[in-house]
């Protein structure tokens, strides 16, 4: 039987899906799914497979919200990169039909996404080169108070941060644990999920936690134009402000990646670039004990800890969180929001 491919595009309200067979013939009626219906979408794809092979999923690099849950669920996920696709619109991804077409017409141009490699499987070298190129710019932004990676090293506070939410299940579980320990944290939310789950965002804000901007669709930002980057930020800022009444003042780029042009586009944007110095690597799902150990082995005064509570199965993060909090408290480190960390003193040449 011919292979089948499901091209999945993101829009301002959800996802559009086109399924074709190995000859490019439509294999199912086009469908639309809300941003909070990822589980239902995956169940539909499995049902579509029936007793035969489940369609392989094809995404582009502006969609970093689906590969995590789909690879965790055992689906085949492929990425179509910008150089094999037509220009994308100012807001939204390449159309679903075009993604499916790329798969059946030139399957060798696609990159297989793995749970271990994440969204950028196969692009690690390129990613590290972008980080290297932008290091002097980020250093200058830090000196100007426009970039924040960690707080003072002589103040016994640590900021716990959670990316990619809100999530219909894991956000609430994280909030319950934080409340149990009377700890506040910072949640960097994606606009796509904010509009789909506004009550969860309100719950975060009502509990006294800080809400930050994590883009709209979790793209690999170096692939975007400056205008597309600003659109991602502005729409997410508007969505958070509409839900909570307060616009976020912090922006965390997905993967921590921005091109020099992207960093320049932030010069006039009213948000501070916020990174981290401790990566829990919870996205790789190494087990709750390993997640907790990674954080506790690396965190110290002023640290900003990167974790995740959305866009995938974050059960291990939830399980690790009590041990992380207790371990920090045992060492005299107070968990706080990023906004409650004192910035380090500026060292000028």
Tab-separated table of C-alpha atoms in Angstrom:
chain	number	residue	atom	x	y	z
A	1	UNK	CA	0.000	0.000	0.000
A	2	UNK	CA	1.236	3.515	-0.790
A	3	UNK	CA	2.502	5.676	2.052
A	4	UNK	CA	0.226	8.447	3.233
A	5	UNK	CA	1.190	11.892	4.418
A	6	UNK	CA	-0.684	14.369	6.612
A	7	UNK	CA	0.419	17.935	6.004
A	8	UNK	CA	-0.484	20.013	9.068
A	9	UNK	CA	-0.498	23.801	8.921
A	10	UNK	CA	-1.113	26.220	11.783
A	11	UNK	CA	-3.409	29.229	11.589
A	12	UNK	CA	-4.470	31.906	14.039
A	13	UNK	CA	-7.121	29.600	15.502
A	14	UNK	CA	-5.824	26.063	15.168
A	15	UNK	CA	-4.619	23.520	12.643
A	16	UNK	CA	-5.575	22.545	9.084
A	17	UNK	CA	-4.839	19.040	7.812
A	18	UNK	CA	-4.563	17.616	4.290
A	19	UNK	CA	-3.910	13.900	3.806
A	20	UNK	CA	-2.626	12.427	0.526
A	21	UNK	CA	-1.355	9.053	-0.595
A	22	UNK	CA	1.993	8.277	-2.173
A	23	UNK	CA	0.719	9.398	-5.575
A	24	UNK	CA	-0.545	12.739	-4.309
A	25	UNK	CA	-4.225	11.779	-4.341
A	26	UNK	CA	-6.376	13.088	-1.501
A	27	UNK	CA	-6.786	10.273	1.029
A	28	UNK	CA	-9.208	12.035	3.389
A	29	UNK	CA	-11.337	15.125	3.450
A	30	UNK	CA	-9.486	18.245	4.653
A	31	UNK	CA	-10.058	18.831	8.351
A	32	UNK	CA	-9.632	21.615	10.889
A	33	UNK	CA	-8.753	21.297	14.559
A	34	UNK	CA	-8.632	23.766	17.417
A	35	UNK	CA	-5.365	24.593	19.158
A	36	UNK	CA	-6.502	22.610	22.224
A	37	UNK	CA	-7.499	19.537	20.192
A	38	UNK	CA	-4.088	17.990	19.614
A	39	UNK	CA	-5.045	14.760	21.390
A	40	UNK	CA	-8.175	14.496	19.266
A	41	UNK	CA	-6.166	15.199	16.121
A	42	UNK	CA	-3.723	12.412	16.932
A	43	UNK	CA	-6.578	10.002	17.651
A	44	UNK	CA	-8.127	10.904	14.276
A	45	UNK	CA	-4.844	10.200	12.482
A	46	UNK	CA	-4.588	6.807	14.176
A	47	UNK	CA	-8.189	6.012	13.264
A	48	UNK	CA	-7.472	7.077	9.703
A	49	UNK	CA	-4.672	4.540	9.608
A	50	UNK	CA	-7.029	1.749	10.601
A	51	UNK	CA	-5.331	-1.596	10.114
A	52	UNK	CA	-2.773	-0.045	7.766
A	53	UNK	CA	-0.035	2.492	8.323
A	54	UNK	CA	-0.895	5.726	10.133
A	55	UNK	CA	-0.136	8.738	7.897
A	56	UNK	CA	3.246	10.334	8.453
A	57	UNK	CA	2.942	13.913	9.741
A	58	UNK	CA	4.635	16.760	7.861
A	59	UNK	CA	5.231	20.133	9.573
A	60	UNK	CA	7.294	23.184	8.734
A	61	UNK	CA	9.792	24.929	10.998
A	62	UNK	CA	7.298	27.569	12.142
A	63	UNK	CA	5.277	24.893	13.953
A	64	UNK	CA	7.063	23.743	17.111
A	65	UNK	CA	3.971	22.737	19.045
A	66	UNK	CA	3.087	19.366	17.525
A	67	UNK	CA	6.306	17.410	17.068
A	68	UNK	CA	6.725	16.821	20.820
A	69	UNK	CA	3.356	15.230	21.576
A	70	UNK	CA	3.283	13.407	18.237
A	71	UNK	CA	6.708	11.808	18.499
A	72	UNK	CA	5.931	10.891	22.108
A	73	UNK	CA	2.787	9.168	20.833
A	74	UNK	CA	4.823	7.137	18.358
A	75	UNK	CA	3.775	8.951	15.186
A	76	UNK	CA	6.205	9.494	12.331
A	77	UNK	CA	6.951	13.219	12.129
A	78	UNK	CA	8.863	14.997	9.364
A	79	UNK	CA	9.932	18.606	8.941
A	80	UNK	CA	9.932	20.450	5.621
A	81	UNK	CA	12.554	23.207	5.780
A	82	UNK	CA	12.204	26.702	4.235
A	83	UNK	CA	14.599	26.069	1.350
A	84	UNK	CA	12.323	23.356	-0.105
A	85	UNK	CA	9.084	25.309	0.364
A	86	UNK	CA	7.519	28.450	-1.109
A	87	UNK	CA	7.520	31.630	0.996
A	88	UNK	CA	5.127	31.428	3.915
A	89	UNK	CA	2.484	34.106	4.619
A	90	UNK	CA	3.141	36.896	7.107
A	91	UNK	CA	1.220	34.984	9.766
A	92	UNK	CA	0.612	31.254	9.577
A	93	UNK	CA	2.548	28.368	8.102
A	94	UNK	CA	2.935	27.025	4.595
A	95	UNK	CA	-0.496	25.571	3.611
A	96	UNK	CA	-1.222	22.003	4.641
A	97	UNK	CA	-1.727	20.887	1.042
A	98	UNK	CA	1.710	22.213	0.089
A	99	UNK	CA	3.338	20.355	2.999
A	100	UNK	CA	1.642	17.116	1.947
A	101	UNK	CA	2.674	17.731	-1.658
A	102	UNK	CA	6.315	18.116	-0.651
A	103	UNK	CA	6.144	14.780	1.142
A	104	UNK	CA	4.797	12.698	-1.716
A	105	UNK	CA	6.678	14.465	-4.511
A	106	UNK	CA	10.094	14.725	-2.827
A	107	UNK	CA	10.173	12.652	0.375
A	108	UNK	CA	13.971	12.728	0.400
A	109	UNK	CA	13.906	16.472	1.131
A	110	UNK	CA	12.194	15.979	4.495
A	111	UNK	CA	13.959	15.687	7.849
A	112	UNK	CA	12.755	12.982	10.235
A	113	UNK	CA	12.101	14.514	13.662
A	114	UNK	CA	12.987	12.356	16.660
A	115	UNK	CA	12.015	12.613	20.314
A	116	UNK	CA	15.711	12.847	21.221
A	117	UNK	CA	16.546	15.575	18.710
A	118	UNK	CA	13.334	17.542	19.095
A	119	UNK	CA	12.035	20.087	16.615
A	120	UNK	CA	15.507	20.937	15.307
A	121	UNK	CA	16.635	17.382	14.585
A	122	UNK	CA	19.388	17.657	11.993
A	123	UNK	CA	19.870	21.411	12.422
A	124	UNK	CA	22.014	21.394	15.575
A	125	UNK	CA	25.143	22.654	13.833
A	126	UNK	CA	23.222	25.517	12.244
A	127	UNK	CA	21.603	26.357	15.575
A	128	UNK	CA	24.945	26.539	17.406
A	129	UNK	CA	26.362	28.754	14.663
A	130	UNK	CA	23.460	31.188	15.101
A	131	UNK	CA	24.086	31.246	18.850
A	132	UNK	CA	27.775	31.959	18.213
A	133	UNK	CA	27.021	34.778	15.765
A	134	UNK	CA	24.644	36.513	18.147
A	135	UNK	CA	26.719	36.207	21.324
A	136	UNK	CA	28.293	39.709	21.016
A	137	UNK	CA	24.860	41.246	20.390
A	138	UNK	CA	23.358	39.488	23.398
A	139	UNK	CA	26.274	40.627	25.550
A	140	UNK	CA	25.623	44.232	24.541
A	141	UNK	CA	21.890	43.808	25.173
A	142	UNK	CA	22.628	42.399	28.634
A	143	UNK	CA	24.764	45.438	29.469
A	144	UNK	CA	21.904	47.673	28.322
A	145	UNK	CA	19.353	45.786	30.461
A	146	UNK	CA	17.602	44.354	27.374
A	147	UNK	CA	18.643	40.719	27.895
A	148	UNK	CA	18.441	38.637	31.080
A	149	UNK	CA	20.068	35.237	31.536
A	150	UNK	CA	20.533	35.009	35.308
A	151	UNK	CA	20.353	37.129	38.429
A	152	UNK	CA	22.926	38.164	41.032
A	153	UNK	CA	25.174	35.342	42.142
A	154	UNK	CA	25.314	36.623	45.713
A	155	UNK	CA	21.556	36.537	46.351
A	156	UNK	CA	20.088	33.143	47.304
A	157	UNK	CA	17.185	33.138	44.866
A	158	UNK	CA	16.401	30.920	41.865
A	159	UNK	CA	13.751	31.494	39.189
A	160	UNK	CA	11.757	28.465	38.060
A	161	UNK	CA	10.344	28.936	34.559
A	162	UNK	CA	7.959	26.849	32.467
A	163	UNK	CA	7.628	27.074	28.683
A	164	UNK	CA	5.134	26.100	25.958
A	165	UNK	CA	1.886	26.260	27.936
A	166	UNK	CA	-0.734	26.529	28.958
A	167	UNK	CA	-1.642	22.849	28.803
A	168	UNK	CA	-5.094	21.409	29.588
A	169	UNK	CA	-3.615	18.874	32.029
A	170	UNK	CA	-0.073	19.654	33.131
A	171	UNK	CA	-0.412	23.373	33.828
A	172	UNK	CA	-2.913	22.738	36.573
A	173	UNK	CA	-0.745	20.014	38.102
A	174	UNK	CA	2.271	22.342	38.128
A	175	UNK	CA	0.200	25.094	39.732
A	176	UNK	CA	-1.021	22.738	42.453
A	177	UNK	CA	2.554	21.809	43.372
A	178	UNK	CA	3.738	25.420	43.377
A	179	UNK	CA	0.797	26.349	45.607
A	180	UNK	CA	1.583	23.503	47.991
A	181	UNK	CA	5.084	24.902	48.530
A	182	UNK	CA	3.934	28.543	48.336
A	183	UNK	CA	6.331	29.149	45.464
A	184	UNK	CA	5.891	31.531	42.548
A	185	UNK	CA	7.288	30.950	39.061
A	186	UNK	CA	7.318	32.397	35.540
A	187	UNK	CA	5.306	30.846	32.712
A	188	UNK	CA	6.337	31.643	29.136
A	189	UNK	CA	3.166	30.998	27.159
A	190	UNK	CA	2.595	30.538	23.429
A	191	UNK	CA	-0.193	32.627	21.928
A	192	UNK	CA	-1.700	29.640	20.132
A	193	UNK	CA	-2.395	28.027	23.512
A	194	UNK	CA	-3.361	31.262	25.275
A	195	UNK	CA	-6.321	31.775	22.939
A	196	UNK	CA	-7.344	28.128	23.210
A	197	UNK	CA	-7.067	27.865	27.012
A	198	UNK	CA	-7.660	31.342	28.458
A	199	UNK	CA	-8.927	30.016	31.784
A	200	UNK	CA	-5.599	28.292	32.414
A	201	UNK	CA	-3.742	31.565	31.792
A	202	UNK	CA	-6.085	33.375	34.170
A	203	UNK	CA	-5.393	30.682	36.760
A	204	UNK	CA	-1.629	31.244	36.372
A	205	UNK	CA	-1.966	35.009	36.811
A	206	UNK	CA	-4.472	34.768	39.664
A	207	UNK	CA	-2.014	32.625	41.644
A	208	UNK	CA	0.555	35.419	41.473
A	209	UNK	CA	2.831	33.883	38.884
A	210	UNK	CA	4.529	35.871	36.133
A	211	UNK	CA	3.331	35.391	32.536
A	212	UNK	CA	5.824	35.851	29.707
A	213	UNK	CA	5.713	35.774	25.899
A	214	UNK	CA	7.000	32.638	24.144
A	215	UNK	CA	5.903	33.510	20.581
A	216	UNK	CA	2.670	32.429	18.897
A	217	UNK	CA	3.473	29.070	17.307
A	218	UNK	CA	6.898	28.182	18.755
A	219	UNK	CA	8.815	28.618	15.480
A	220	UNK	CA	12.521	28.397	14.859
A	221	UNK	CA	12.807	32.174	14.752
A	222	UNK	CA	15.925	32.446	12.547
A	223	UNK	CA	13.692	31.161	9.714
A	224	UNK	CA	11.358	34.170	10.083
A	225	UNK	CA	11.685	37.665	8.692
A	226	UNK	CA	11.844	40.545	11.204
A	227	UNK	CA	8.225	41.430	10.366
A	228	UNK	CA	7.090	37.845	10.941
A	229	UNK	CA	8.954	37.807	14.266
A	230	UNK	CA	7.249	41.006	15.411
A	231	UNK	CA	3.876	39.567	14.393
A	232	UNK	CA	4.524	36.486	16.544
A	233	UNK	CA	5.388	38.655	19.533
A	234	UNK	CA	2.676	41.253	19.124
A	235	UNK	CA	-0.170	38.778	18.687
A	236	UNK	CA	0.920	36.839	21.752
A	237	UNK	CA	1.266	40.031	23.795
A	238	UNK	CA	-2.241	41.059	22.769
A	239	UNK	CA	-3.654	37.620	23.618
A	240	UNK	CA	-2.085	37.585	27.099
A	241	UNK	CA	-3.178	41.161	27.804
A	242	UNK	CA	-6.719	40.379	26.677
A	243	UNK	CA	-6.902	37.408	29.059
A	244	UNK	CA	-5.039	38.735	32.114
A	245	UNK	CA	-5.359	42.509	31.729
A	246	UNK	CA	-1.572	42.878	31.747
A	247	UNK	CA	0.821	42.756	28.813
A	248	UNK	CA	3.893	40.552	29.316
A	249	UNK	CA	7.194	42.392	29.678
A	250	UNK	CA	9.447	39.389	29.007
A	251	UNK	CA	10.019	37.407	25.815
A	252	UNK	CA	11.735	34.041	25.619
A	253	UNK	CA	12.552	32.863	22.075
A	254	UNK	CA	11.855	29.191	21.368
A	255	UNK	CA	15.107	27.215	21.646
A	256	UNK	CA	16.741	30.484	22.743
A	257	UNK	CA	17.449	31.103	19.061
A	258	UNK	CA	17.390	34.450	17.274
A	259	UNK	CA	19.317	35.595	14.224
A	260	UNK	CA	21.245	38.894	14.277
A	261	UNK	CA	18.373	40.388	12.260
A	262	UNK	CA	15.883	39.032	14.778
A	263	UNK	CA	17.771	40.544	17.691
A	264	UNK	CA	17.858	43.879	15.872
A	265	UNK	CA	14.068	43.664	15.472
A	266	UNK	CA	13.759	43.528	19.274
A	267	UNK	CA	15.511	46.871	19.751
A	268	UNK	CA	12.252	48.796	19.729
A	269	UNK	CA	10.039	46.048	21.142
A	270	UNK	CA	8.735	46.630	24.700
A	271	UNK	CA	9.827	43.255	26.064
A	272	UNK	CA	13.100	42.140	27.620
A	273	UNK	CA	14.785	39.097	26.096
A	274	UNK	CA	14.815	36.422	28.815
A	275	UNK	CA	16.959	33.310	28.541
A	276	UNK	CA	18.232	30.826	31.155
A	277	UNK	CA	21.420	29.378	32.576
A	278	UNK	CA	20.100	25.977	33.746
A	279	UNK	CA	18.449	23.644	31.230
A	280	UNK	CA	16.566	20.784	32.870
A	281	UNK	CA	16.393	18.973	29.496
A	282	UNK	CA	12.993	17.737	30.563
A	283	UNK	CA	11.838	17.877	26.935
A	284	UNK	CA	13.910	14.742	26.255
A	285	UNK	CA	11.967	12.880	28.985
A	286	UNK	CA	15.007	11.266	30.681
A	287	UNK	CA	12.966	10.397	33.795
A	288	UNK	CA	11.890	12.532	36.785
A	289	UNK	CA	14.941	11.606	38.855
A	290	UNK	CA	17.319	12.699	36.091
A	291	UNK	CA	15.399	15.952	35.546
A	292	UNK	CA	15.593	16.818	39.250
A	293	UNK	CA	19.275	15.870	39.427
A	294	UNK	CA	20.137	17.988	36.381
A	295	UNK	CA	18.533	21.049	37.935
A	296	UNK	CA	19.959	20.562	41.422
A	297	UNK	CA	23.466	19.826	40.129
A	298	UNK	CA	23.533	23.076	38.138
A	299	UNK	CA	21.368	25.622	39.944
A	300	UNK	CA	22.897	28.216	42.236
A	301	UNK	CA	22.141	31.744	43.422
A	302	UNK	CA	20.613	33.779	40.606
A	303	UNK	CA	19.905	30.828	38.309
A	304	UNK	CA	17.035	30.793	35.827
A	305	UNK	CA	15.829	27.202	35.362
A	306	UNK	CA	14.233	26.130	32.074
A	307	UNK	CA	11.402	23.574	32.271
A	308	UNK	CA	8.270	22.832	30.236
A	309	UNK	CA	4.595	22.311	31.034
A	310	UNK	CA	3.063	22.364	27.550
A	311	UNK	CA	3.346	21.044	23.969
A	312	UNK	CA	3.947	17.445	24.950
A	313	UNK	CA	3.791	14.867	27.706
A	314	UNK	CA	5.202	16.780	30.680
A	315	UNK	CA	4.316	14.174	33.286
A	316	UNK	CA	7.983	13.636	34.160
A	317	UNK	CA	8.455	17.348	34.815
A	318	UNK	CA	5.464	17.346	37.133
A	319	UNK	CA	6.844	14.338	38.997
A	320	UNK	CA	10.285	15.967	39.306
A	321	UNK	CA	9.030	19.338	40.539
A	322	UNK	CA	8.576	18.531	44.272
A	323	UNK	CA	12.122	17.146	44.508
A	324	UNK	CA	13.462	20.220	42.698
A	325	UNK	CA	11.707	22.655	45.025
A	326	UNK	CA	12.645	20.726	48.177
A	327	UNK	CA	16.246	20.423	47.001
A	328	UNK	CA	16.516	24.154	46.372
A	329	UNK	CA	14.937	25.008	49.726
A	330	UNK	CA	17.265	22.590	51.541
A	331	UNK	CA	20.190	24.526	50.048
A	332	UNK	CA	18.749	27.849	51.192
A	333	UNK	CA	17.706	28.906	47.683
A	334	UNK	CA	14.326	30.630	47.436
A	335	UNK	CA	12.326	29.901	44.257
A	336	UNK	CA	10.920	33.147	42.791
A	337	UNK	CA	9.735	34.640	39.502
A	338	UNK	CA	12.266	35.999	37.017
A	339	UNK	CA	11.040	39.502	37.854
A	340	UNK	CA	12.019	38.969	41.488
A	341	UNK	CA	15.646	38.213	40.657
A	342	UNK	CA	18.044	41.097	41.033
A	343	UNK	CA	20.006	41.636	37.813
A	344	UNK	CA	23.743	41.059	38.050
A	345	UNK	CA	26.009	44.084	38.185
A	346	UNK	CA	27.086	45.269	34.732
A	347	UNK	CA	30.746	44.678	33.961
A	348	UNK	CA	32.007	47.211	31.457
A	349	UNK	CA	35.345	47.015	29.660
